[in-house]
Coordinates of C-alpha atoms and ligand atoms in Angstrom, one line a residue:
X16 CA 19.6 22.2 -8.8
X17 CA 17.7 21.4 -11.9
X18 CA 17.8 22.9 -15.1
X19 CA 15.7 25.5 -15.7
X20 CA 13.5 26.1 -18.5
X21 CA 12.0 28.8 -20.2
X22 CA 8.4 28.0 -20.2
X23 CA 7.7 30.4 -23.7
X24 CA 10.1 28.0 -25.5
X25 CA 7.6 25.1 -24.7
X26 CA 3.9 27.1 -24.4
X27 CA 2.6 27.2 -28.6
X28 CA 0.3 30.1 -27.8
X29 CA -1.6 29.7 -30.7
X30 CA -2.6 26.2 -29.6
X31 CA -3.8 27.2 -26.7
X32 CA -5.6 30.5 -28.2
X33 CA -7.9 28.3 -30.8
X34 CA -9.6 26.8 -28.3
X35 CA -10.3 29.6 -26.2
X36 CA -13.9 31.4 -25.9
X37 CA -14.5 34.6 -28.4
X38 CA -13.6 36.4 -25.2
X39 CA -10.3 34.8 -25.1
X40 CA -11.6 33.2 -21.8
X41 CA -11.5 29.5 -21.3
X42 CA -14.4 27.2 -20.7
X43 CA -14.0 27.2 -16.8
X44 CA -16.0 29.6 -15.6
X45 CA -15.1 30.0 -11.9
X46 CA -17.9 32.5 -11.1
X47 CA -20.7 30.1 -12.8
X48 CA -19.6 27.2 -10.5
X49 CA -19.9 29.6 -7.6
X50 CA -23.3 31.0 -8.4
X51 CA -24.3 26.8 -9.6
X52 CA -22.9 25.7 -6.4
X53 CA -24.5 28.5 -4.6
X54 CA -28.2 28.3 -5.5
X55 CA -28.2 24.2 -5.3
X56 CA -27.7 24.4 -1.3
X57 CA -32.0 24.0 -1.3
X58 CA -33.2 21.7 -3.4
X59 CA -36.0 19.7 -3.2
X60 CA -35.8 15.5 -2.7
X61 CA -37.7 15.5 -5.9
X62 CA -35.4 17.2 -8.0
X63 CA -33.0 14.7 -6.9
X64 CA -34.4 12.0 -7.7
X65 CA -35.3 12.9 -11.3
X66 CA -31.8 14.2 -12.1
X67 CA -30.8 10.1 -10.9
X68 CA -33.6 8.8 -13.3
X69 CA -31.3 10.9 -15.8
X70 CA -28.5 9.3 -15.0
X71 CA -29.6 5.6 -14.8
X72 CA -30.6 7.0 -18.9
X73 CA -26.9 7.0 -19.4
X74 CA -27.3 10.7 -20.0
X75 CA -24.4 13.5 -18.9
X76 CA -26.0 15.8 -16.3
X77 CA -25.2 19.3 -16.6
X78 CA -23.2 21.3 -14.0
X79 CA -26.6 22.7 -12.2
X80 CA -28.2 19.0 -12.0
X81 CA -24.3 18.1 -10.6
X82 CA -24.3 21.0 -8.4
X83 CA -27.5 20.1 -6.4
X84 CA -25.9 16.2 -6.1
X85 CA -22.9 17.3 -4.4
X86 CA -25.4 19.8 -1.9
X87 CA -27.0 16.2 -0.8
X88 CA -26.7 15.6 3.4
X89 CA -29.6 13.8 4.1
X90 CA -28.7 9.8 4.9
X91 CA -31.3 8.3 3.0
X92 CA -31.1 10.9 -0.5
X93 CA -27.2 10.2 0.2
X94 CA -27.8 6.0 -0.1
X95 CA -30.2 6.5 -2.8
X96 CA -27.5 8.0 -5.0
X97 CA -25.2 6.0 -4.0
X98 CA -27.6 2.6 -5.1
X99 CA -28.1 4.7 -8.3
X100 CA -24.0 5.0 -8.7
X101 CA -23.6 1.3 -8.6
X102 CA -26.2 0.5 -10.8
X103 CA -25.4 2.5 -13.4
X104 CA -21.4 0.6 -12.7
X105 CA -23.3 -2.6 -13.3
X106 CA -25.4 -1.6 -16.5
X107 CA -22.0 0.3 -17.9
X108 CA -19.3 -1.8 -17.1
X109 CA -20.9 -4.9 -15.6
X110 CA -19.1 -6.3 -12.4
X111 CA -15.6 -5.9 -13.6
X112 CA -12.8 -3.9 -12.5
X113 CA -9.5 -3.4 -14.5
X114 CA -5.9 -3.5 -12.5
X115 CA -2.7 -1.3 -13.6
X116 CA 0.0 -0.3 -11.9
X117 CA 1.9 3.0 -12.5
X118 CA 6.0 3.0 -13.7
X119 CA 7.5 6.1 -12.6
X120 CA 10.3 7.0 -15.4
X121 CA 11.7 9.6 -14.2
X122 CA 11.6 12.4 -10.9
X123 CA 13.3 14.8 -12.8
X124 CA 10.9 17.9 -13.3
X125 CA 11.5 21.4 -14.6
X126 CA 8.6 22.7 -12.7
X127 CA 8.0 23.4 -9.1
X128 CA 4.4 22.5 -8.2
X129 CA 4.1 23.5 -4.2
X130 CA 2.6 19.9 -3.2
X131 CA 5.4 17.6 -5.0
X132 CA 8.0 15.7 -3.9
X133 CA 9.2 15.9 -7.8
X134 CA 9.4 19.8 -8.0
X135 CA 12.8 21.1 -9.0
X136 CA 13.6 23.2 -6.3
X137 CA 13.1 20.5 -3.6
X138 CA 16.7 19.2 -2.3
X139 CA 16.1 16.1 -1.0
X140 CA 14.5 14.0 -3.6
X141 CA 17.3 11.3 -4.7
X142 CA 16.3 11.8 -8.7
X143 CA 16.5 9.6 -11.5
X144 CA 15.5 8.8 -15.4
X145 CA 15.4 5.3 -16.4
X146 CA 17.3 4.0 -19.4
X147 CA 15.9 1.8 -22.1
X148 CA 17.0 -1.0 -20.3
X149 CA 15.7 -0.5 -16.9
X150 CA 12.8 0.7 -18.7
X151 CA 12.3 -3.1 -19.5
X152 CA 13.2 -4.4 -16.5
X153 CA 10.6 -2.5 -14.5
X154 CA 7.9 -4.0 -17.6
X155 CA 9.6 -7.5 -16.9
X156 CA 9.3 -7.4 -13.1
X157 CA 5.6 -6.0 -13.4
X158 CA 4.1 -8.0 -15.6
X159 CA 6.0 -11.1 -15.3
X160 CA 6.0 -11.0 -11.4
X161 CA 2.8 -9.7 -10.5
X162 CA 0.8 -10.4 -14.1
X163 CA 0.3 -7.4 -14.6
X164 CA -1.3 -6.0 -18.6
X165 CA -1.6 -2.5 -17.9
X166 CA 0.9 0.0 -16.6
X167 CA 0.8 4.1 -16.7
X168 CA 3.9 5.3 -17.3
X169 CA 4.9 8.2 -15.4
X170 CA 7.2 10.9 -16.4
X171 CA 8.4 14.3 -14.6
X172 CA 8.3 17.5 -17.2
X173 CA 11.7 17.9 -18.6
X174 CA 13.7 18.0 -22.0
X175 CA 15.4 14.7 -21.1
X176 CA 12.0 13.1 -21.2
X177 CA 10.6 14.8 -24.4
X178 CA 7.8 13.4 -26.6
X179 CA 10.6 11.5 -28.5
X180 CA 11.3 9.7 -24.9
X181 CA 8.3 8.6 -24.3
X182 CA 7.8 7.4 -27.3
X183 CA 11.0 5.2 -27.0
X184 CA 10.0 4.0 -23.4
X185 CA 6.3 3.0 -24.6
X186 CA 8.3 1.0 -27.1
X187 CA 10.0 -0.3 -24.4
X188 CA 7.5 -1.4 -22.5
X189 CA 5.6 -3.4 -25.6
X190 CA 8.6 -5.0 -26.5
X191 CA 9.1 -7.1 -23.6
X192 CA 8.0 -10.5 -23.0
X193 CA 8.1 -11.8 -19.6
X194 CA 8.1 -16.0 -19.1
X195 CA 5.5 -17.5 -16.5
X196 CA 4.6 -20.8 -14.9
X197 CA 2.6 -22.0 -18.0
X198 CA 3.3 -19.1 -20.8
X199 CA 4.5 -15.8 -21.0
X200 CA 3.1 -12.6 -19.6
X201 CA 3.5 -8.8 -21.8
X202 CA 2.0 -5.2 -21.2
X203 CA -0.4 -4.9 -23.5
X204 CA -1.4 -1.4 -22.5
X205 CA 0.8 1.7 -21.9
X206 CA -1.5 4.4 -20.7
X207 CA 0.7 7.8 -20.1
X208 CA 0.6 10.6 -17.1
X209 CA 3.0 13.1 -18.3
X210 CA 2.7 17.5 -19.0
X211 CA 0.7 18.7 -21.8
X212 CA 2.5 18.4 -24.9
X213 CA 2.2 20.4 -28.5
X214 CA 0.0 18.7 -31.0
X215 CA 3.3 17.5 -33.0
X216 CA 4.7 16.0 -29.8
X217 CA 1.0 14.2 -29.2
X218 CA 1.6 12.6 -32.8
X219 CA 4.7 11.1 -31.7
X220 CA 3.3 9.3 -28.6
X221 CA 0.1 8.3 -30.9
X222 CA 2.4 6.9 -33.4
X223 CA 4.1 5.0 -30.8
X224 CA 1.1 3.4 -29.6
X225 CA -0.2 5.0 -26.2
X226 CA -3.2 4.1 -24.6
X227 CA -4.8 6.8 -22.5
X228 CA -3.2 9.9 -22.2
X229 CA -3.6 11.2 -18.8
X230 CA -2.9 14.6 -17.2
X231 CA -4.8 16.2 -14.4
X232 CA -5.5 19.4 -13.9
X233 CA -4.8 19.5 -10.6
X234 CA -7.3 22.6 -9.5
X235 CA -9.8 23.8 -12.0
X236 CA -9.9 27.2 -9.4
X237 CA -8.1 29.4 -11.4
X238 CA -6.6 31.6 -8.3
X239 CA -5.7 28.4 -6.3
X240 CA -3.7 27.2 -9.5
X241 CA -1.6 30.6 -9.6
X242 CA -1.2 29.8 -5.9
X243 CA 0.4 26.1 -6.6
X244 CA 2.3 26.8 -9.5
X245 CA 4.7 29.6 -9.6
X246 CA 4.0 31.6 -13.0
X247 CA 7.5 31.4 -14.2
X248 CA 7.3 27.4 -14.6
X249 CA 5.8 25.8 -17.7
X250 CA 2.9 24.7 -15.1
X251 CA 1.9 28.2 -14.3
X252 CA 0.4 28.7 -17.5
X253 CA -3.4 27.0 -17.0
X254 CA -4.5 27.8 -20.5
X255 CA -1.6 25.3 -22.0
X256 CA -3.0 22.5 -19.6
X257 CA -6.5 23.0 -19.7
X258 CA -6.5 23.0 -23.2
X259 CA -3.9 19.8 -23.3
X260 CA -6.9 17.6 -24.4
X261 CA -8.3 19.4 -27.4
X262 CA -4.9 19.2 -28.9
X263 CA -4.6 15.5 -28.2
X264 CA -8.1 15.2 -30.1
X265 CA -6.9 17.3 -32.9
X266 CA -3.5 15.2 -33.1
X267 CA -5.7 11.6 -33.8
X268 CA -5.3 10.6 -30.1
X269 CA -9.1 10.2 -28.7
X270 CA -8.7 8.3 -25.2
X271 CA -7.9 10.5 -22.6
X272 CA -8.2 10.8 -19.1
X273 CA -9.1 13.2 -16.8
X274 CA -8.3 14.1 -12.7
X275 CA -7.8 17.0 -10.3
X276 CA -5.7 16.7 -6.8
X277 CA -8.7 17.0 -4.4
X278 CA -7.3 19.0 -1.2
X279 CA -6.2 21.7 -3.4
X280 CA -9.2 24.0 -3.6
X281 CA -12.9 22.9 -2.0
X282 CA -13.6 19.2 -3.4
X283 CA -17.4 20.5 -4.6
X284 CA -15.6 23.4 -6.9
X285 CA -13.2 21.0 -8.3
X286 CA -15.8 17.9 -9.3
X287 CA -17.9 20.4 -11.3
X288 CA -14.7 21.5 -12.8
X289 CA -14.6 17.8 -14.2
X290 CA -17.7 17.9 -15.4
X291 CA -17.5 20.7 -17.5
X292 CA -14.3 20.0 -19.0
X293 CA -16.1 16.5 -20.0
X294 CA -19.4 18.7 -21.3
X295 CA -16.8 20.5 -23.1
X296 CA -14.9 17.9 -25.0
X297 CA -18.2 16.2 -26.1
X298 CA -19.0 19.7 -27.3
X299 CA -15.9 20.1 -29.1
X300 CA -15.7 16.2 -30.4
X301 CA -18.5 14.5 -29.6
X302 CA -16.2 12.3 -27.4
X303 CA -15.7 12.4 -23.5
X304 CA -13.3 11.4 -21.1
X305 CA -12.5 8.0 -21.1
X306 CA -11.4 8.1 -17.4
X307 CA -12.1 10.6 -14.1
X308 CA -8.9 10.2 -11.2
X309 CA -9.4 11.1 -8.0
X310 CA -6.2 11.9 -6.1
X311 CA -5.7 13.6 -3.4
X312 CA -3.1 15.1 -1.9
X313 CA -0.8 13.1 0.6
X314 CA 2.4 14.5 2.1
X315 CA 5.4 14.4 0.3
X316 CA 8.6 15.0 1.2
X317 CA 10.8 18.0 0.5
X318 CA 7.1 19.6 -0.5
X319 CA 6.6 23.6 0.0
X320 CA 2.9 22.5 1.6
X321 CA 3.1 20.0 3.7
X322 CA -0.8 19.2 4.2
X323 CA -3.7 19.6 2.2
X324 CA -5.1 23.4 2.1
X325 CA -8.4 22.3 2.0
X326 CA -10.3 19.9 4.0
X327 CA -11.1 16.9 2.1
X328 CA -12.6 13.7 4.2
X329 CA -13.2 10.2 3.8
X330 CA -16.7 10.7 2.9
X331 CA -16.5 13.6 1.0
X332 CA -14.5 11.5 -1.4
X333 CA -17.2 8.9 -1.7
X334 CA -19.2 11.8 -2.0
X335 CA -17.4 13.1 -5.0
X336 CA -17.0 9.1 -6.6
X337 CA -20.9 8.9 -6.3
X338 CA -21.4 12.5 -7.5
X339 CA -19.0 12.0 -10.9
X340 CA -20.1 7.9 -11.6
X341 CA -24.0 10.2 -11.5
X342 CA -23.2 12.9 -13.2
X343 CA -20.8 11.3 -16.8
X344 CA -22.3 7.8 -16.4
X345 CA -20.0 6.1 -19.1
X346 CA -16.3 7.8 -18.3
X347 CA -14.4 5.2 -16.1
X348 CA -13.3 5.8 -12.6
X349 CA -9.7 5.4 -11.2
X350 CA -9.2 5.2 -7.2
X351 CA -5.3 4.9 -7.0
X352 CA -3.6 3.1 -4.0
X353 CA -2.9 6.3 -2.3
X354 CA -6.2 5.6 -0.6
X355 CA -6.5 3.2 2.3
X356 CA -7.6 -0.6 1.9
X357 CA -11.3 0.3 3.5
X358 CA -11.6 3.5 1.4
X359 CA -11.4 1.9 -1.9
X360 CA -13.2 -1.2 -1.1
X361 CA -16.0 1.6 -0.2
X362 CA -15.5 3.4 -3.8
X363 CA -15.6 0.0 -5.1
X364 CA -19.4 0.1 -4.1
X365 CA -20.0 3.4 -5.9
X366 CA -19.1 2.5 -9.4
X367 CA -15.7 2.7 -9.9
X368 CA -13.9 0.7 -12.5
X369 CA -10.0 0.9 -12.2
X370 CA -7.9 0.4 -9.5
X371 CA -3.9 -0.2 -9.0
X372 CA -2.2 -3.3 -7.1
X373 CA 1.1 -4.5 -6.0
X374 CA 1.8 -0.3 -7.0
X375 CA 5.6 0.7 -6.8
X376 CA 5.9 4.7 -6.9
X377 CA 10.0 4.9 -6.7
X378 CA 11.9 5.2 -10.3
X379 CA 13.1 2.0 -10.6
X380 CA 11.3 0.3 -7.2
X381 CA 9.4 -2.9 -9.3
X382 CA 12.7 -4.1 -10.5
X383 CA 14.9 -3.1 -7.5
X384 CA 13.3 -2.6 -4.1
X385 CA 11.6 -5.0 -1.6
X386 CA 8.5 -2.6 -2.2
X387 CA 9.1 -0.5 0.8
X388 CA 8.3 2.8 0.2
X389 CA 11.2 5.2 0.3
X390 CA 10.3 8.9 1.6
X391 CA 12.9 10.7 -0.5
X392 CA 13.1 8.3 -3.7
X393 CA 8.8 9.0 -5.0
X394 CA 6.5 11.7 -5.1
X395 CA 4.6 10.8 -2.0
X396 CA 3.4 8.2 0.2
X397 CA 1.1 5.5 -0.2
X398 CA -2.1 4.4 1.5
X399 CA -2.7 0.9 0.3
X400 CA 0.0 -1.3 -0.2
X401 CA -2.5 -4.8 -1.5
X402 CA -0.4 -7.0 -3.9
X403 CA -2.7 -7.7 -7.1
X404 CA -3.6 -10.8 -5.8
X405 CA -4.6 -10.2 -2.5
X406 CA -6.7 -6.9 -4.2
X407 CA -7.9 -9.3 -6.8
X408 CA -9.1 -12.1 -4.4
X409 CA -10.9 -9.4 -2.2
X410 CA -12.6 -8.4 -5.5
X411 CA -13.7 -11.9 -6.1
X412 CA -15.0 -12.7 -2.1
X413 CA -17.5 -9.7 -3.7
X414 CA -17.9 -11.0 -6.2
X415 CA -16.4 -8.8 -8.6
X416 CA -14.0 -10.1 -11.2
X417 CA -10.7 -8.8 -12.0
X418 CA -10.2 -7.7 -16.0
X419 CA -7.0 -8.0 -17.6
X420 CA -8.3 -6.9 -21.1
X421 CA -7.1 -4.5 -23.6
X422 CA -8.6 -5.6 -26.3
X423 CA -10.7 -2.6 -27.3
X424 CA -7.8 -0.4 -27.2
X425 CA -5.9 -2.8 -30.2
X426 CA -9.4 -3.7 -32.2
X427 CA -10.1 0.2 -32.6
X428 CA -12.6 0.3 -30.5
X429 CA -11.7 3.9 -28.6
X430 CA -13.0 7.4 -28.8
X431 CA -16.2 7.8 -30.3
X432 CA -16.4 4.0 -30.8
X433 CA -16.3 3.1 -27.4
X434 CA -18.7 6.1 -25.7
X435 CA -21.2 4.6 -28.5
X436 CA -20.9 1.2 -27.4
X437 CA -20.8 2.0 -23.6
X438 CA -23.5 4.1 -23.3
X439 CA -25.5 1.3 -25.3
X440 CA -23.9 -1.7 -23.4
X441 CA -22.8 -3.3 -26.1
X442 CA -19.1 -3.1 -25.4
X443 CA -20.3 -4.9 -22.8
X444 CA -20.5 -8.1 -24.2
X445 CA -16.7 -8.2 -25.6
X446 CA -15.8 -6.6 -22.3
X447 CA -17.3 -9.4 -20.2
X448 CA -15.7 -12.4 -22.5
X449 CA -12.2 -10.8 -22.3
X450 CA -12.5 -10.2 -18.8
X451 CA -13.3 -14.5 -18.5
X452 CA -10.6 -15.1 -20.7
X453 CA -8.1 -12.8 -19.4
X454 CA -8.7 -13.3 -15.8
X455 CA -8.0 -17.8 -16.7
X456 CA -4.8 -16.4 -18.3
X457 CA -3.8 -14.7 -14.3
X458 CA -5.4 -17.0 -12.2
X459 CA -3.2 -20.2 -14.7
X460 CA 0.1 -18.1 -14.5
X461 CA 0.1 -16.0 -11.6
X462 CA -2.4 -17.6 -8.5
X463 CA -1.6 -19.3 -5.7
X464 CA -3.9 -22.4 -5.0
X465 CA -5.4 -20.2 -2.2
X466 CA -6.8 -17.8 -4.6
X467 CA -7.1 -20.5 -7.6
X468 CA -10.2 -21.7 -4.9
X469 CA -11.3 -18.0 -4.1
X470 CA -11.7 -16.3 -7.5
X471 CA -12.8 -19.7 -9.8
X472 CA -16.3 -19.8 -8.4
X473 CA -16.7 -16.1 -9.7
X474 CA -14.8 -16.9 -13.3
X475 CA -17.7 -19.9 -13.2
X476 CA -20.1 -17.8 -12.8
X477 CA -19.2 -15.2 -15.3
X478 CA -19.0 -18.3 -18.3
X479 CA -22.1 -19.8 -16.9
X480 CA -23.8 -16.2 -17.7
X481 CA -22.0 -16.0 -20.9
X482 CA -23.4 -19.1 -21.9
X483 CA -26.8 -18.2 -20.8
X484 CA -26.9 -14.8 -22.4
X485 CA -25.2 -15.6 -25.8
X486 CA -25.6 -19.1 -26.3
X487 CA -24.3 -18.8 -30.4
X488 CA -21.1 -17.2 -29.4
X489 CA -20.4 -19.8 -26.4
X490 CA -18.5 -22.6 -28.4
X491 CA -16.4 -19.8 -29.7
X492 CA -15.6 -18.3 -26.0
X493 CA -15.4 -22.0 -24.4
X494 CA -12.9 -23.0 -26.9
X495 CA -10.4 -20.2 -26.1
X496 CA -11.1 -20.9 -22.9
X497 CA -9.8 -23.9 -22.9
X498 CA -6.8 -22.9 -25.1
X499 CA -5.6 -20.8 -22.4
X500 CA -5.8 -23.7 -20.1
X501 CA -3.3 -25.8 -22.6
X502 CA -0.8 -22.4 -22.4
X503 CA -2.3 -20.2 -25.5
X504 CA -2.1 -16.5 -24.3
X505 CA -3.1 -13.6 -25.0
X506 CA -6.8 -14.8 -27.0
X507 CA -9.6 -12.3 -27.4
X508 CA -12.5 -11.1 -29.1
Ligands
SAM623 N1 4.5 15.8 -14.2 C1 3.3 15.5 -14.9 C2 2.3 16.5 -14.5 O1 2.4 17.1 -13.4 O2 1.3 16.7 -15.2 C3 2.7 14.1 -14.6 C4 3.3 13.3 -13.5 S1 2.9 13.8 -11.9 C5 4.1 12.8 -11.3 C6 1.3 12.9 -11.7 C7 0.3 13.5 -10.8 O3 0.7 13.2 -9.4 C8 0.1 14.9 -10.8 O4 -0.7 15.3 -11.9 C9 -0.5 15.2 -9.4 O5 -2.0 15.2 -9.5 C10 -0.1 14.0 -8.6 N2 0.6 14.5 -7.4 C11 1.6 15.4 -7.3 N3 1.9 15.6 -6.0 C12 1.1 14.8 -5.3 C13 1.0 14.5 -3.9 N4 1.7 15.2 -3.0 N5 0.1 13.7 -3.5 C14 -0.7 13.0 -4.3 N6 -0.6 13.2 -5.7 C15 0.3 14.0 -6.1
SF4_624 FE1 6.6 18.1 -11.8 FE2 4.3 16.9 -12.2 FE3 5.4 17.1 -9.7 FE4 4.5 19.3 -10.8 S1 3.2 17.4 -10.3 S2 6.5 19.1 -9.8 S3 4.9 18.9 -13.0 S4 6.2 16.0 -11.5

């Protein structure tokens, strides 16, 4: 058995409190979302189709507009949207999509969540924190094995793996450099997925360099979340993690992403939960989410629910990707590899803009395992078990090209910054060079000639539209270019 903790010795109730309503309520209102969801069953084609002319604006629809998108059955309003999704990808983010892979740290968790494998009343998981050391050597296998730039680091919630812990593992992670074919290969990226912390403890991991800090909420329903996390666990309390994201604004860290576990509570409920707590952080900063995730639940061993309560399908998930890439036009979109192969090449179609490869979910599994999965050794099972090359050359047969960058993250160009420039498109002109330059540095270090031949024609075509669209800057761009071809790395704008 775990330790326990006491959850009050964690919880700062004042920072939770100042963000609270004047009626000490938070910002979910579960009855509006009823009565929203309720009254948008009828609505009429036309409606529709002006609250998509919104979004192709770049503009964030508000929850009613959302409401009456996720009410949409008919075929042809359905396609429509979905058209409207991926072109409002394409003006945003252009026809990129960035790779990551998670690292799980640690299983060891003080809380006891009904659908984890994690939770610390569940016998059977085999648990485990990294050291420093095998810290690295998962960031050595992952990056100089598969290539890859980004990882989210994972971590259970418990006082061995504190805000001072992560801290130490993200430096962990930067520190190593990772020798290839032609040049060497180093995260340049650690995005986290951990509890809510305090606003001291979100210092620490600013200081120490994180990318995106990621928690979900899991169920914005306020009932279903007393149903899934016992009250006398630090999880039970929804104000401390529905308020996790003002705090990390207020401690200087202005990335953040956001997710719920669809199967939890009704899938409709739960992406207008999303979309208010985006409406509510560009209320309180001026500054969105930088990223939606979708999970949904998948069995997990040793878990106190084995299925899903609610009924979430296939196509009520590419429902929900179309409804969120239409309703908050600039936030990113993660579909993680515990969907099927065919499932995310279909989300890949609606806009999204992240995806994970060659992904690992045992503490440990990148520098240790075969990659089998291992039932009682992660959190649960996975659906699509692509390396990053063979996800990346599928990418490029549509052609789509795989992004490696992370520049804006270390050029300051975040938060505000990079909403600005998104909803503008100008990021988009940095984003598309980096993704050129980084995706040479892969395909030189990491492809076999099989993919070399697949994903050059769309690297081609990307410089040949570079060329064509900023002829000035082109010199510049062909010349690192070409240093990465003589074993330069890491060159950006
Ligand atoms: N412990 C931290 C927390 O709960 O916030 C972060 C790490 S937790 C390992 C990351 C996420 O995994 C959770 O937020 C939850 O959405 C997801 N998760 C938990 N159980 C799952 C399951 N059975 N299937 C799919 N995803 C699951
Ligand atoms: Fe712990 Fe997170 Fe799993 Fe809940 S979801 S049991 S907090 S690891």
């Amino acid at each position: 058995m775990q330790t326990k903790f006491n959850p009050q010795t964690v919880i700062k109730r004042d920072e939770i409190s100042r963000y609270l309503k004047n009626d000490g309520r938070d910002f979910i209102d579960d009855a509006l979302i009823e009565k929203q969801l309720a009254e948008a069953r009828n609505h009429d084609p036309k409606l529709i189709r002006d609250i998509l002319a919104k979004s192709l604006a770049i503009e964030t629809l508000d929850t009613a507009e959302t409401a009456a998108l996720l009410h949409v059955t008919d075929p042809d309003l359905r396609h429509e949207m979905e058209q409207t999704a991926l072109k409002i990808k394409r003006k945003v983010y252009d026809n990129r999509i960035v790779t990551f892979a998670p690292m799980y740290i640690s299983s060891y968790c003080v809380n006891n969540c009904r659908y984890c494998g994690f939770r610390a009343d569940n016998p059977l998981q085999k648990r485990r924190t990294l050291t420093m050391d095998e810290i690295k050597a998962e960031a050595e296998a992952m990056t100089g094995r598969d290539g890859h730039k980004r990882v989210m680091a994972v971590y259970g919630e418990h006082p061995d793996t504190n805000a001072n812990f992560i801290a130490q593992s993200l430096d962990a992670i930067y520190s190593v450099r990772a020798k290839t074919r032609k040049g060497i290969s180093n995260v340049r990226r650690v995005n986290v997925n951990a509890a809510p912390l305090s606003i001291d403890d979100l210092k620490i991991v600013h200081n120490a360099g994180i990318g995106t800090f990621q928690v979900f909420q899991e169920t914005y329903h306020h009932k279903t979340y007393a149903d899934m996390h016992p009250a006398n666990t630090i999880k039970g309390d929804y104000g401390w993690r529905v308020t996790c994201m003002h705090r990390a604004f207020d401690a200087g860290i202005d990335d953040v992403g956001l997710g719920v576990l669809f199967g939890l509570h009704d899938w409709r409920f739960e992406v207008m939960g999303l979309v208010s707590h985006a409406r509510e952080l560009e209320r309180f900063v001026g500054i969105g989410p930088h990223t939606f995730s979708v999970p949904r639940m998948h069995t997990a061993s040793g878990s106190e629910i084995a299925n899903a309560p609610n009924r979430f399908t296939d196509d009520n998930f590419a429902h929900a990707v179309t409804v969120l890439r239409l309703s908050v036009p600039y936030t990113g979109l993660i579909v993680t590899a515990r969907e099927s192969p065919g499932l995310r090449n279909r989300c890949v179609g609606l806009g999204i803009t992240q995806m994970d490869a060659s992904t690992r979910i045992g503490v440990g599994a990148y520098a240790e395992s075969d990659g089998k999965q291992e039932i009682d050794k992660q959190q649960f099972m996975l659906g699509d078990p692509r390396t990053l090359e063979e996800l990346i050359c599928d990418l490029a047969k549509r052609g789509i090209i795989t992004s490696f960058c992370t520049a804006g993250y270390r050029c300051g160009r975040t938060g505000g910054c990079i909403m600005d420039a998104l909803k503008t498109g100008k990021e988009g002109t940095f984003c598309k060079i980096n993704a050129v330059l980084t995706f040479r540095e892969w395909l030189e270090d990491f492809a076999s000639p099989e993919s070399v031949a697949i994903c050059t024609p769309v690297m081609e075509a990307e410089l040949a539209a570079i060329k064509e669209t900023y002829p000035k800057f082109y010199p510049q761009v062909l010349d690192r270019y070409n240093r990465i071809g003589n074993g330069e790395r890491d060159l950006y704008f």
